[in-house]
Short mmCIF file of C-alpha atoms and ligand atoms in Angstrom, two decimals:
data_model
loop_
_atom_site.label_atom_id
_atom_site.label_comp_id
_atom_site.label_asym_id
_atom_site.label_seq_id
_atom_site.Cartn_x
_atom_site.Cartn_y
_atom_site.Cartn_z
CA UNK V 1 119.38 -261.41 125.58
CA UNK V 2 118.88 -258.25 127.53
CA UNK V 3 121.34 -255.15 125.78
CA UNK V 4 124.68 -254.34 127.92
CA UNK V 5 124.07 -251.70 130.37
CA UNK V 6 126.11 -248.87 129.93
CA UNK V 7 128.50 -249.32 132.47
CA UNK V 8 129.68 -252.54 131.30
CA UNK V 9 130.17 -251.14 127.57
CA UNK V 10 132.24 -248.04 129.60
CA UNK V 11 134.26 -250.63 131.78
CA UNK V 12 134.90 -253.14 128.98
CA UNK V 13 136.18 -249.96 126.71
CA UNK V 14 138.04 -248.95 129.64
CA UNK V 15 139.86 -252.25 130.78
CA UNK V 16 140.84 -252.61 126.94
CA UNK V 17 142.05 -248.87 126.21
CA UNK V 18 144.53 -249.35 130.01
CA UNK V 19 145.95 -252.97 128.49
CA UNK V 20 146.81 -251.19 125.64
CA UNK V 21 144.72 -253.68 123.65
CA UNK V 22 142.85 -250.25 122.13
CA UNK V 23 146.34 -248.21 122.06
CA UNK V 24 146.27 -244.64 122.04
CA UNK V 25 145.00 -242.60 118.69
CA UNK V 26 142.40 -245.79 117.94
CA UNK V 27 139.19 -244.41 116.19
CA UNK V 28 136.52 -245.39 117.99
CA UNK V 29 133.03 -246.56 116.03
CA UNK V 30 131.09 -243.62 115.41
CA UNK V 31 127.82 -243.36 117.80
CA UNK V 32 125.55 -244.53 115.85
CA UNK V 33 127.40 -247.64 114.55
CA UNK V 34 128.19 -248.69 118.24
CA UNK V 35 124.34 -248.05 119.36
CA UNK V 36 123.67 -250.62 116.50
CA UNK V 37 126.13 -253.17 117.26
CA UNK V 38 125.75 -252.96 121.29
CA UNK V 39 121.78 -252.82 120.33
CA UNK V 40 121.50 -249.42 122.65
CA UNK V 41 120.01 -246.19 122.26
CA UNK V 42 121.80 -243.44 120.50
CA UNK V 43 121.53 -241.36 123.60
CA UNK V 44 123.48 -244.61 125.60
CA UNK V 45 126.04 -244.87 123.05
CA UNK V 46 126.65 -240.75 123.38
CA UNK V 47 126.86 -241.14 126.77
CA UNK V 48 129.15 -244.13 126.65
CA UNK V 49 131.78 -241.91 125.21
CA UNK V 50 131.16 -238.88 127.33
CA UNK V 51 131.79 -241.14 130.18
CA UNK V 52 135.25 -242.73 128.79
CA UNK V 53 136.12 -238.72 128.22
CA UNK V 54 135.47 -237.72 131.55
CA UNK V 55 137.87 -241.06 132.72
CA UNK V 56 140.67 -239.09 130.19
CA UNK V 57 140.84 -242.50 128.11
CA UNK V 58 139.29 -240.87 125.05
CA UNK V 59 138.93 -237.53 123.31
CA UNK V 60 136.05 -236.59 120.80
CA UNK V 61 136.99 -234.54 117.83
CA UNK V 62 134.67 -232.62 116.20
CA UNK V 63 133.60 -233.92 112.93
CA UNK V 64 136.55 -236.66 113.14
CA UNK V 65 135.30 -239.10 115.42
CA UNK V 66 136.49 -240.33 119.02
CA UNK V 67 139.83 -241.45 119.71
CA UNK V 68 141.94 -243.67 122.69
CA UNK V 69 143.57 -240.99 124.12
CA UNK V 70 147.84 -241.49 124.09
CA UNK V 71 148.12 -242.63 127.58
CA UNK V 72 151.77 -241.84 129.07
CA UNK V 73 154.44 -244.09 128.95
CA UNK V 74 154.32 -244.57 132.78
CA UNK V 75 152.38 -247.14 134.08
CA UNK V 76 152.62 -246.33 138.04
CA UNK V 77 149.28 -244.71 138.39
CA UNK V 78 147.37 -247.66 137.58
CA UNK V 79 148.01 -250.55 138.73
CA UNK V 80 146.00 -252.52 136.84
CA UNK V 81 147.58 -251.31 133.17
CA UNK V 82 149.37 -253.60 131.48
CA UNK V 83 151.42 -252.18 128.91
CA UNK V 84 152.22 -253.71 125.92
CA UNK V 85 155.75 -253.35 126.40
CA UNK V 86 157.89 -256.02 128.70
CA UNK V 87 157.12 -254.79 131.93
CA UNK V 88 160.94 -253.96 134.50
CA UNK V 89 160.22 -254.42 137.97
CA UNK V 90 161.31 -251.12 139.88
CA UNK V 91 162.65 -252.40 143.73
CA UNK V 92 164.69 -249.15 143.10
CA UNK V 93 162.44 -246.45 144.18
CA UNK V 94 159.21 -246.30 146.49
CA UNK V 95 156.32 -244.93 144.71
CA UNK V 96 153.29 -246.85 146.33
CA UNK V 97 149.65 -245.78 145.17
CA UNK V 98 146.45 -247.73 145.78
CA UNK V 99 144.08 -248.91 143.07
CA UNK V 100 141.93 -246.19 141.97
CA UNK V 101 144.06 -242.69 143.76
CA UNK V 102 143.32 -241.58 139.83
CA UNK V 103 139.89 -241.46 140.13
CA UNK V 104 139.98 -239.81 143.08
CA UNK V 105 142.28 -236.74 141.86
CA UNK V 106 140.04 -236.72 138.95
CA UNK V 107 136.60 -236.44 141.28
CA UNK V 108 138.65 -233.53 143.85
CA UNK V 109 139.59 -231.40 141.28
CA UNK V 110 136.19 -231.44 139.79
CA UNK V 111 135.09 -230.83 143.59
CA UNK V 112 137.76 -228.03 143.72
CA UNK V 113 136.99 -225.88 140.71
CA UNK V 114 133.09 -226.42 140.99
CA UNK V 115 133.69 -225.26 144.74
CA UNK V 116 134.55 -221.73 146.23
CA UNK V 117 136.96 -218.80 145.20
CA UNK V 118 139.45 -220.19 142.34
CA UNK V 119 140.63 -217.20 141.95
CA UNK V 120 142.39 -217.67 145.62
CA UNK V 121 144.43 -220.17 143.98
CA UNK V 122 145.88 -217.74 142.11
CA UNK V 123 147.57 -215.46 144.95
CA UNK V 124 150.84 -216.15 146.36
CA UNK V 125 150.98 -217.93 149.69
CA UNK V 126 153.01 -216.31 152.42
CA UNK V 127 156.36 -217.94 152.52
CA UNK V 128 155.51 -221.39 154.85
CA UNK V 129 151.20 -221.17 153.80
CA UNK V 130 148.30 -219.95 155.20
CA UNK V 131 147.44 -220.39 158.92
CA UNK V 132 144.52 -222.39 158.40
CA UNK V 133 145.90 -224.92 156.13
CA UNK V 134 149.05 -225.09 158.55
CA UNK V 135 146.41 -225.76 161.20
CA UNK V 136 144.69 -228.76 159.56
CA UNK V 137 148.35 -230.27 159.01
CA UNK V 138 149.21 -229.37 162.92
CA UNK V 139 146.12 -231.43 163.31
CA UNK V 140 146.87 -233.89 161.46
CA UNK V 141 149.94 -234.14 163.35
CA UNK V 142 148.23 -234.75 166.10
CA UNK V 143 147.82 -238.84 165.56
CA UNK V 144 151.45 -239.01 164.97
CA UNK V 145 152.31 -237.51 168.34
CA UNK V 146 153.18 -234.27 167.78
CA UNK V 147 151.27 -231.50 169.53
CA UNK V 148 152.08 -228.05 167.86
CA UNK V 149 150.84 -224.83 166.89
CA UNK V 150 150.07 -223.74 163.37
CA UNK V 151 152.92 -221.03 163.38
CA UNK V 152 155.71 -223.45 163.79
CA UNK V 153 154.66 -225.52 161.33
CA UNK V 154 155.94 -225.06 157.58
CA UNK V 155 154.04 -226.10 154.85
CA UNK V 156 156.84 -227.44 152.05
CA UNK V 157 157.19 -228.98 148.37
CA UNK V 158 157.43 -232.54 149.40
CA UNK V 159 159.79 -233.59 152.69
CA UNK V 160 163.05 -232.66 150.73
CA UNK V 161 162.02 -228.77 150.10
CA UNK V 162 161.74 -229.03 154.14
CA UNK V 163 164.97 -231.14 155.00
CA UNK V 164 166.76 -228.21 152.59
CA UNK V 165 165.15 -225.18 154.22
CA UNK V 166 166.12 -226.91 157.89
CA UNK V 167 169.57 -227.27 157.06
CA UNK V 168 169.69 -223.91 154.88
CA UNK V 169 168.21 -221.67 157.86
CA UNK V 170 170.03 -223.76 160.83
CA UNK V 171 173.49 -224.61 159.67
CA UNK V 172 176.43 -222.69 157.88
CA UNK V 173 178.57 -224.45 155.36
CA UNK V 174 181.76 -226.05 157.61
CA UNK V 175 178.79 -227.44 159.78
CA UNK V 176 179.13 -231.26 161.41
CA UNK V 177 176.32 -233.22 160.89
CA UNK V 178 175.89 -236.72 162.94
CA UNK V 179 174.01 -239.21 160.39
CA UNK V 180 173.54 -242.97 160.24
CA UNK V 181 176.06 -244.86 158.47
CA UNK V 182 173.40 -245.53 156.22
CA UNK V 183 170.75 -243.56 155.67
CA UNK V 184 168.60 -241.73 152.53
CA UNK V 185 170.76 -240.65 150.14
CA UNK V 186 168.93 -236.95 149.91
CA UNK V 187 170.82 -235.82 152.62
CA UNK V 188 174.07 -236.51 151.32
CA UNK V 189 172.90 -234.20 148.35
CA UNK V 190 172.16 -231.57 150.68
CA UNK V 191 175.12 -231.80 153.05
CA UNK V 192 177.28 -231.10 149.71
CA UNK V 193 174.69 -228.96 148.22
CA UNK V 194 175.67 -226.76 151.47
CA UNK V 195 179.26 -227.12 152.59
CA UNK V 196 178.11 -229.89 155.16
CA UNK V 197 180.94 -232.00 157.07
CA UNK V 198 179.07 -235.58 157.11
CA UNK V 199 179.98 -237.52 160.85
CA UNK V 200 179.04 -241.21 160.14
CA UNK V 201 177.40 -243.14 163.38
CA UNK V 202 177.70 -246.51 162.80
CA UNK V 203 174.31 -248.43 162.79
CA UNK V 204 173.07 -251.99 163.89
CA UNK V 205 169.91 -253.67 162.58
CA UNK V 206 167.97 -252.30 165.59
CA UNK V 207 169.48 -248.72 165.46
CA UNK V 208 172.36 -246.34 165.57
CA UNK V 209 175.09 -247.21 168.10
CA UNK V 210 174.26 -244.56 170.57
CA UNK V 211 177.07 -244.78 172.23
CA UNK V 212 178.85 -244.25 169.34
CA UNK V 213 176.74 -241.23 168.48
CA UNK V 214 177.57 -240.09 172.60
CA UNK V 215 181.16 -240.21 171.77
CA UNK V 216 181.41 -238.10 168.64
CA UNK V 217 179.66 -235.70 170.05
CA UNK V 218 182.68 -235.41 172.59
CA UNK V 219 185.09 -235.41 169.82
CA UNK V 220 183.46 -232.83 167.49
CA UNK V 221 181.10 -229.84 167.43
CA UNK V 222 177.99 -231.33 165.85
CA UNK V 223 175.73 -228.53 164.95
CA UNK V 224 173.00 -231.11 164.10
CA UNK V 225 171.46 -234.82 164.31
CA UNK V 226 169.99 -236.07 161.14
CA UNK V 227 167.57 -238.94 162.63
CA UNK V 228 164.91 -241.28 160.91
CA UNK V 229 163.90 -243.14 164.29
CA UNK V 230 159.99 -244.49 162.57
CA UNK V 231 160.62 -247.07 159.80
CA UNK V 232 164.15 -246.44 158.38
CA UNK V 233 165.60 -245.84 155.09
CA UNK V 234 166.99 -248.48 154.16
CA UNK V 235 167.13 -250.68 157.52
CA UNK V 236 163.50 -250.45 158.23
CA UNK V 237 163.85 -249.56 161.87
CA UNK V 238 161.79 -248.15 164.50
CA UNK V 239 163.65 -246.99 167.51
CA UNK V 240 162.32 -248.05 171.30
CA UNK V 241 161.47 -245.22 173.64
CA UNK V 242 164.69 -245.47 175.63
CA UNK V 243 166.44 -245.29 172.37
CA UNK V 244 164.67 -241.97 171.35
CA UNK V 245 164.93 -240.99 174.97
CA UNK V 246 169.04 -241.62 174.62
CA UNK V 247 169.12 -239.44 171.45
CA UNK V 248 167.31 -236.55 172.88
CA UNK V 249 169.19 -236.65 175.67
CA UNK V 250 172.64 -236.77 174.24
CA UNK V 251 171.33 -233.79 171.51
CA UNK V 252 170.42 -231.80 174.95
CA UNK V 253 173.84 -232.25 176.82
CA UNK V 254 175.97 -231.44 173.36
CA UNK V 255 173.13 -228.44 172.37
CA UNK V 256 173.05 -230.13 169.01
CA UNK V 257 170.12 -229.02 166.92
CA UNK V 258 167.87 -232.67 165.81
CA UNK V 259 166.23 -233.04 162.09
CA UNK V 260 163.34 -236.01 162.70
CA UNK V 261 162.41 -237.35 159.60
CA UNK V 262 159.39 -238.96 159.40
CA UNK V 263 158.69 -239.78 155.92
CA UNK V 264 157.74 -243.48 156.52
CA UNK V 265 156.98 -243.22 160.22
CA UNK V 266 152.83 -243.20 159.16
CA UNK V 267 153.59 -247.01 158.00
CA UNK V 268 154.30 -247.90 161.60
CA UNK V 269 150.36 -248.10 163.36
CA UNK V 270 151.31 -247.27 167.11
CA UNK V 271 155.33 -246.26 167.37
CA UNK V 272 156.76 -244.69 170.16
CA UNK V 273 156.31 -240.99 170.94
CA UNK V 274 158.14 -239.02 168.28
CA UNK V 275 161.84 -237.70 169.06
CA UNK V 276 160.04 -234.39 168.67
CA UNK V 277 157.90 -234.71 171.23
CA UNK V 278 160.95 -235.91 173.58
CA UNK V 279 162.80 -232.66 172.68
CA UNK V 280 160.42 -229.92 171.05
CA UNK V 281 162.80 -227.15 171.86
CA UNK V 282 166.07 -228.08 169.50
CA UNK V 283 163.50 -230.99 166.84
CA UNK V 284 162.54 -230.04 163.48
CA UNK V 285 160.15 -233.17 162.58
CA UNK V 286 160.34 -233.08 158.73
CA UNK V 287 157.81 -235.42 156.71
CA UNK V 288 155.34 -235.26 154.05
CA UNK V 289 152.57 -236.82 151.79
CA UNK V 290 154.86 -239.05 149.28
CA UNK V 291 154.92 -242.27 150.30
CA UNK V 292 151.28 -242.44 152.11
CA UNK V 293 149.56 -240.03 149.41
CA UNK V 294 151.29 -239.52 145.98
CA UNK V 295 155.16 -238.90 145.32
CA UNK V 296 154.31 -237.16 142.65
CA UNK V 297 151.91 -234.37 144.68
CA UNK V 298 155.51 -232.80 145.99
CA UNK V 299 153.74 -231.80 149.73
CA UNK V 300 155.46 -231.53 153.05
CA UNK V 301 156.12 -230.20 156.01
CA UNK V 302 158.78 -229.62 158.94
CA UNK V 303 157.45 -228.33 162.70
CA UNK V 304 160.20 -225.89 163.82
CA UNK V 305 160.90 -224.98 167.60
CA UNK V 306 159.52 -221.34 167.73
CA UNK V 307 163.18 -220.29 168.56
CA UNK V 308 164.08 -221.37 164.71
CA UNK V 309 160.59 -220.20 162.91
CA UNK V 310 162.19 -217.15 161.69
CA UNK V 311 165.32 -218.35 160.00
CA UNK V 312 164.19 -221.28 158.65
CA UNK V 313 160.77 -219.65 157.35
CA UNK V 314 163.73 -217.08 155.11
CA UNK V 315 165.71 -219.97 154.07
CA UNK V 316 162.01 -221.17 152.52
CA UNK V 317 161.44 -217.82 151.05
CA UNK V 318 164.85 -217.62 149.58
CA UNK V 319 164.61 -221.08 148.37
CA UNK V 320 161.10 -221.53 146.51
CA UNK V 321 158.43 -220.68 148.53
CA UNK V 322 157.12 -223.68 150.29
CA UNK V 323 154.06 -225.84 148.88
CA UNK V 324 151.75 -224.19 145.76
CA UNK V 325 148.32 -223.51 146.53
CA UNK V 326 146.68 -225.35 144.59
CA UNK V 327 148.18 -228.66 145.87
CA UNK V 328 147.99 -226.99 149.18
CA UNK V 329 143.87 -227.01 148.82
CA UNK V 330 144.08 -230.31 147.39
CA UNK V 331 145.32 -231.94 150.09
CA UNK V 332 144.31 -230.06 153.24
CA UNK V 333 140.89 -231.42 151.44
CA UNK V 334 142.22 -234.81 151.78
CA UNK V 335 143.74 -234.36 155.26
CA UNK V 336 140.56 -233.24 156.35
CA UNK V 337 137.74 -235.36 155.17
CA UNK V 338 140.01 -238.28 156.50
CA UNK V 339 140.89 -239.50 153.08
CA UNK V 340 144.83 -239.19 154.01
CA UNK V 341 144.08 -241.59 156.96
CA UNK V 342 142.18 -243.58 154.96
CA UNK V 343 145.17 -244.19 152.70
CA UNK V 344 147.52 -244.59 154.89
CA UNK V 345 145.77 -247.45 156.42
CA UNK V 346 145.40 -249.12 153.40
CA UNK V 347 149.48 -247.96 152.93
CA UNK V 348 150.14 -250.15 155.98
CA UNK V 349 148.20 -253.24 154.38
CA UNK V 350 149.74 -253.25 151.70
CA UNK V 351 153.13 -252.88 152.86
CA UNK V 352 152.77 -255.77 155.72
CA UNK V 353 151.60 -258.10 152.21
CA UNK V 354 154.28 -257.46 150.43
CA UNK V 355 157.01 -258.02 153.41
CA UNK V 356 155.21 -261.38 153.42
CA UNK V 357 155.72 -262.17 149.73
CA UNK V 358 159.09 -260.99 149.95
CA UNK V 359 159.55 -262.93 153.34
CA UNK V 360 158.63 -265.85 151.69
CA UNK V 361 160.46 -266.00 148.52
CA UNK V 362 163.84 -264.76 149.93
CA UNK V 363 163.21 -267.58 152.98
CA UNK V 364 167.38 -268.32 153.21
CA UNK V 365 168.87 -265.25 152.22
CA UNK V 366 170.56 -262.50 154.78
CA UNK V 367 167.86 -260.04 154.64
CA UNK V 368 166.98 -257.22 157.13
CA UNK V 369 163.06 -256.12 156.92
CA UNK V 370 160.58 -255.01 159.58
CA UNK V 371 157.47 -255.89 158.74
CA UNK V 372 155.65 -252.95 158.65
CA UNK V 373 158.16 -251.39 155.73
CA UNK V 374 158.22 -251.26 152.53
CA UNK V 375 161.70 -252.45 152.46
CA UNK V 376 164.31 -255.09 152.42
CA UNK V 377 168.37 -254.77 153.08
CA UNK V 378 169.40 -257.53 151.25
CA UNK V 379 173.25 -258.59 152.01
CA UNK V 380 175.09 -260.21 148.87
CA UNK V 381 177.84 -262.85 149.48
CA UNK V 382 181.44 -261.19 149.90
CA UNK V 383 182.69 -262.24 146.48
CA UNK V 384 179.11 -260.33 144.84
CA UNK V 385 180.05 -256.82 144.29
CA UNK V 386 176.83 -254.61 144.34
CA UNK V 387 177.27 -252.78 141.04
CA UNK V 388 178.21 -256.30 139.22
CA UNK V 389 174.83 -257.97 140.67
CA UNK V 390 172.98 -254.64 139.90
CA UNK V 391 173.77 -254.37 136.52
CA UNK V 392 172.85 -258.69 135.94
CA UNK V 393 169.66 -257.57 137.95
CA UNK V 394 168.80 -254.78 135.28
CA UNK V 395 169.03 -256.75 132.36
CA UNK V 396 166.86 -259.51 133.84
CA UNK V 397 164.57 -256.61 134.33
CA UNK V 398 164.68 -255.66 137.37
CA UNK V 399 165.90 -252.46 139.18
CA UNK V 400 167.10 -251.91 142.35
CA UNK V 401 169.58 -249.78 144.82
CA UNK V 402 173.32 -250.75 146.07
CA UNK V 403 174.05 -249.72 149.72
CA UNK V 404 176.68 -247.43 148.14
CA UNK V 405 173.78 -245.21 147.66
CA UNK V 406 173.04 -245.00 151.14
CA UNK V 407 176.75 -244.64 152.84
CA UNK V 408 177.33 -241.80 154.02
CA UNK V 409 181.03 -242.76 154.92
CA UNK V 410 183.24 -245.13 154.07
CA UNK V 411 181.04 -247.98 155.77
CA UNK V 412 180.43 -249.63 152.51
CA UNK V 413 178.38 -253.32 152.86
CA UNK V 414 178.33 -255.79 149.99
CA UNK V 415 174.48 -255.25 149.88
CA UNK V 416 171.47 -254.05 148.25
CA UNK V 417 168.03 -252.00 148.83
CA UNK V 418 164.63 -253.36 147.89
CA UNK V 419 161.95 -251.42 147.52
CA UNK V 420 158.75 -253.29 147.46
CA UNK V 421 156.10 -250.41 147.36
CA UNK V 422 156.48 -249.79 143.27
CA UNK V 423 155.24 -252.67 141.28
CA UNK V 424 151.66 -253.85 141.30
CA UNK V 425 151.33 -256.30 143.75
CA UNK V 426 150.55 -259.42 142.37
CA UNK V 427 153.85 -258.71 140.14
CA UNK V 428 155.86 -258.72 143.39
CA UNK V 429 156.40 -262.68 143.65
CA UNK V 430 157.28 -263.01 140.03
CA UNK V 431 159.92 -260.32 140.30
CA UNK V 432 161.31 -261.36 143.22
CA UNK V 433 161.55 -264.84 142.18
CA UNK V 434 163.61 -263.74 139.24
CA UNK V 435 165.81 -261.53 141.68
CA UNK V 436 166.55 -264.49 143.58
CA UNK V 437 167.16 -266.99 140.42
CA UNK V 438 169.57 -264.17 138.91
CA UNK V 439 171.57 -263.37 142.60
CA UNK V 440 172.01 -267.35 142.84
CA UNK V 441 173.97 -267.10 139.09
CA UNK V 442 175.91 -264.34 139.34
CA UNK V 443 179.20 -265.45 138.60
CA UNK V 444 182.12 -265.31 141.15
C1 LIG Q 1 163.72 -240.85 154.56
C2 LIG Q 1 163.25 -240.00 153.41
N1 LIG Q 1 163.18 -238.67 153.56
C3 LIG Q 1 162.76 -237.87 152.57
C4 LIG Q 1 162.37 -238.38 151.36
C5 LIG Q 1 161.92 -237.43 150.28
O1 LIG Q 1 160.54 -237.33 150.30
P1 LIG Q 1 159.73 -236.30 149.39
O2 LIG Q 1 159.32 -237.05 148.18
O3 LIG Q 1 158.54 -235.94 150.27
O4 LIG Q 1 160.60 -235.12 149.12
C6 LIG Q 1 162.43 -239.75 151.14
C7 LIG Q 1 162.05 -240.30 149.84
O5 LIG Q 1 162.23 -241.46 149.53
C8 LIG Q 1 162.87 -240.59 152.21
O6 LIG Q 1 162.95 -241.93 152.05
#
């Protein structure tokens, strides 16, 4: 029998150190004893480990040995990890990443220090980022129907560093904002985190009741729309050209200022032209790189009418700064060797699979999905209070959002928010299965 090539000895050490079946701080056989047992060279076996180092599974110690490296306790970043610990299903909180996103950090930031100035990364960023790392994101831009200059675009740590420095720079505390009935819970944290009156528009599975919207903009002074027309948290939503069209024009006849936010609007292939684009002069389009790239890379950016460039590009000085530059060169990389479009195709794969699964175990129950998100408004019987069936949910393992979370008035539904980006994929069915088995017992 022809010796194991050194790949397979690197992948078989590899799939067994991510199971956890080799747990972290495991001496591994010193060189020589695995070059005898694998019947390989010294030089293979050496190399063997130098490999599993450079993956970050192990770590050699001089004149101790080599030893599993102690992975972290959290298991999003590969999908393929088992741990050795009963696995909870999180439907609570989208964190999507594909199958081997670690491997590619690992390979740019070897690119990135073995490349160019480092010591650039070092110096501050003016307030916003350089021009021509604003340009590659007002290129990027470009495929999502937004056709800017670099200047009025800001580059920000992660969508809700730009959502803050919007409302920071634009609004004073006493301020009405118009928001859906639901919607993400960050701006709820905002709107209190700056003295922000919250106006409620009630919403319908295909949008916000614009006529609604038209009418309390009569009533009150709203200084600003809060809008997520592309794939909306938590309906799913995306919004028809007349509806965007309606919007603009209703922000244009009250002079209200609109906050886009298009944090999920990359999962829908060929939407409608952006509200942004309907109404540059009074849109901030906010978005950024969580949900396509990595939440975890905290990048974003909003696109400011020029008019507003100035104040909102202080509020971002006064408040942190705006993206570091070392994530900055990171991902312009990524935005512009095409690996960002890459994953968000790949992004809108996944997410159309796992509506599927979800479509077909919860075949029966009141859900409202489109099929391009990654998630699912579940709505509970009357006599199922949220919390109650959240709480059973948790301790059959499984975590997810109640609608309170998303109210921004007193439009409280007896429902819940899935979010099906988080757990590795062929894990979905199983967990869902449960969520159904547990929803049908909770008691009355
Ligand atoms: C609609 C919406 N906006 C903003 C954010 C925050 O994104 P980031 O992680 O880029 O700050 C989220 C995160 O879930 C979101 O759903």
């Amino acid at each position: 029998m022809r010796p194991p090539s050194y790949k397979a000895i690197v992948e078989e050490f590899a799939a067994a150190i991510r199971s956890g079946a080799l747990p972290g701080g495991t001496r591994l056989p010193p060189h020589r004893a695995l070059a005898r047992s694998r019947r390989i060279a010294l030089a293979t076996a050496t190399r063997v480990y130098a490999e599993l180092a450079a993956l970050g599974l192990v770590v050699g110690e001089p004149g101790r040995g080599t030893f599993v490296r102690v992975l972290s306790g959290y298991d999003g970043l590969d999908p393929s990890r088992a741990l050795p610990v009963p696995r909870v299903a999180d439907l609570s909180f989208n964190q999507p990443l594909a199958p081997g996103q670690g491997d590619l950090l690992r390979r740019s930031l070897r690119a990135l220090a073995a490349s160019g100035d480092t010591e650039a990364l070092l110096l501050q960023h003016p307030p916003g980022g350089r021009g021509p790392d604003r340009a590659i994101v007002a290129t990027y831009l470009l495929g999502r129907g937004i056709d800017t200059v670099p200047d009025t675009v800001l580059l920000t740590s992660g969508t809700q560093q730009a959502l803050d420095t919007v409302l920071r720079g634009l609004t004073r505390p006493g301020d009405v904002v118009a928001v859906d009935a639901l919607s993400y819970p960050g701006i709820k944290l905002l709107a209190a985190a700056h003295g922000l009156d919250l106006a409620p528009v009630p919403v319908t599975a295909s949008g916000p009741d614009l006529d609604a919207l038209d009418r309390l903009c009569r009533t009150r002074r709203i200084r600003l729309i809060y809008t997520i027309p592309t794939v909306h948290n938590p309906l799913g939503w995306v919004l028809d050209h007349e509806q965007r069209a309606r919007l603009a024009g209703t922000a244009r006849a009250h002079d209200c200022v609109i906050v886009e936010d298009g944090t999920y609007a990359f999962l829908e292939a060929a939407p409608p032209p952006p509200v942004q684009a309907l109404a540059p002069e009074r849109t901030c389009y906010v978005a950024g790189l969580s949900k396509n790239v990595a939440t975890g890379l905290r990048f974003g950016f909003a696109v400011v009418p020029p008019r507003y460039a100035g104040a909102v590009t202080r509020a971002l000085r006064a408040a942190a700064w705006g993206a570091p530059g070392l994530i900055t060169a990171l991902v312009t990389g990524w935005l512009a060797d095409g690996t960002v479009e890459r994953l968000e195709r790949a992004r809108r794969e996944d997410a159309a699979a796992r509506q599927e699964i979800a479509r077909d175990v919860l075949a029966g129950v009141r859900v409202t999905a489109h099929p391009a998100s990654y998630l699912v408004w579940l709505e509970l019987q009357p006599h199922q209070r949220p919390d109650h069936v959240a709480d059973a949910l948790a301790g059959a393992g499984i975590l997810v959002s109640t609608a309170d979370a998303f109210a921004t008035g007193a439009y409280r539904p007896h429902a819940l928010r899935l979010a099906l980006g988080t757990p590795p994929r062929d894990e979905l069915g199983p967990a869902l299965r449960r969520l159904r088995r547990t929803l049908d017992e909770v008691p009355m």
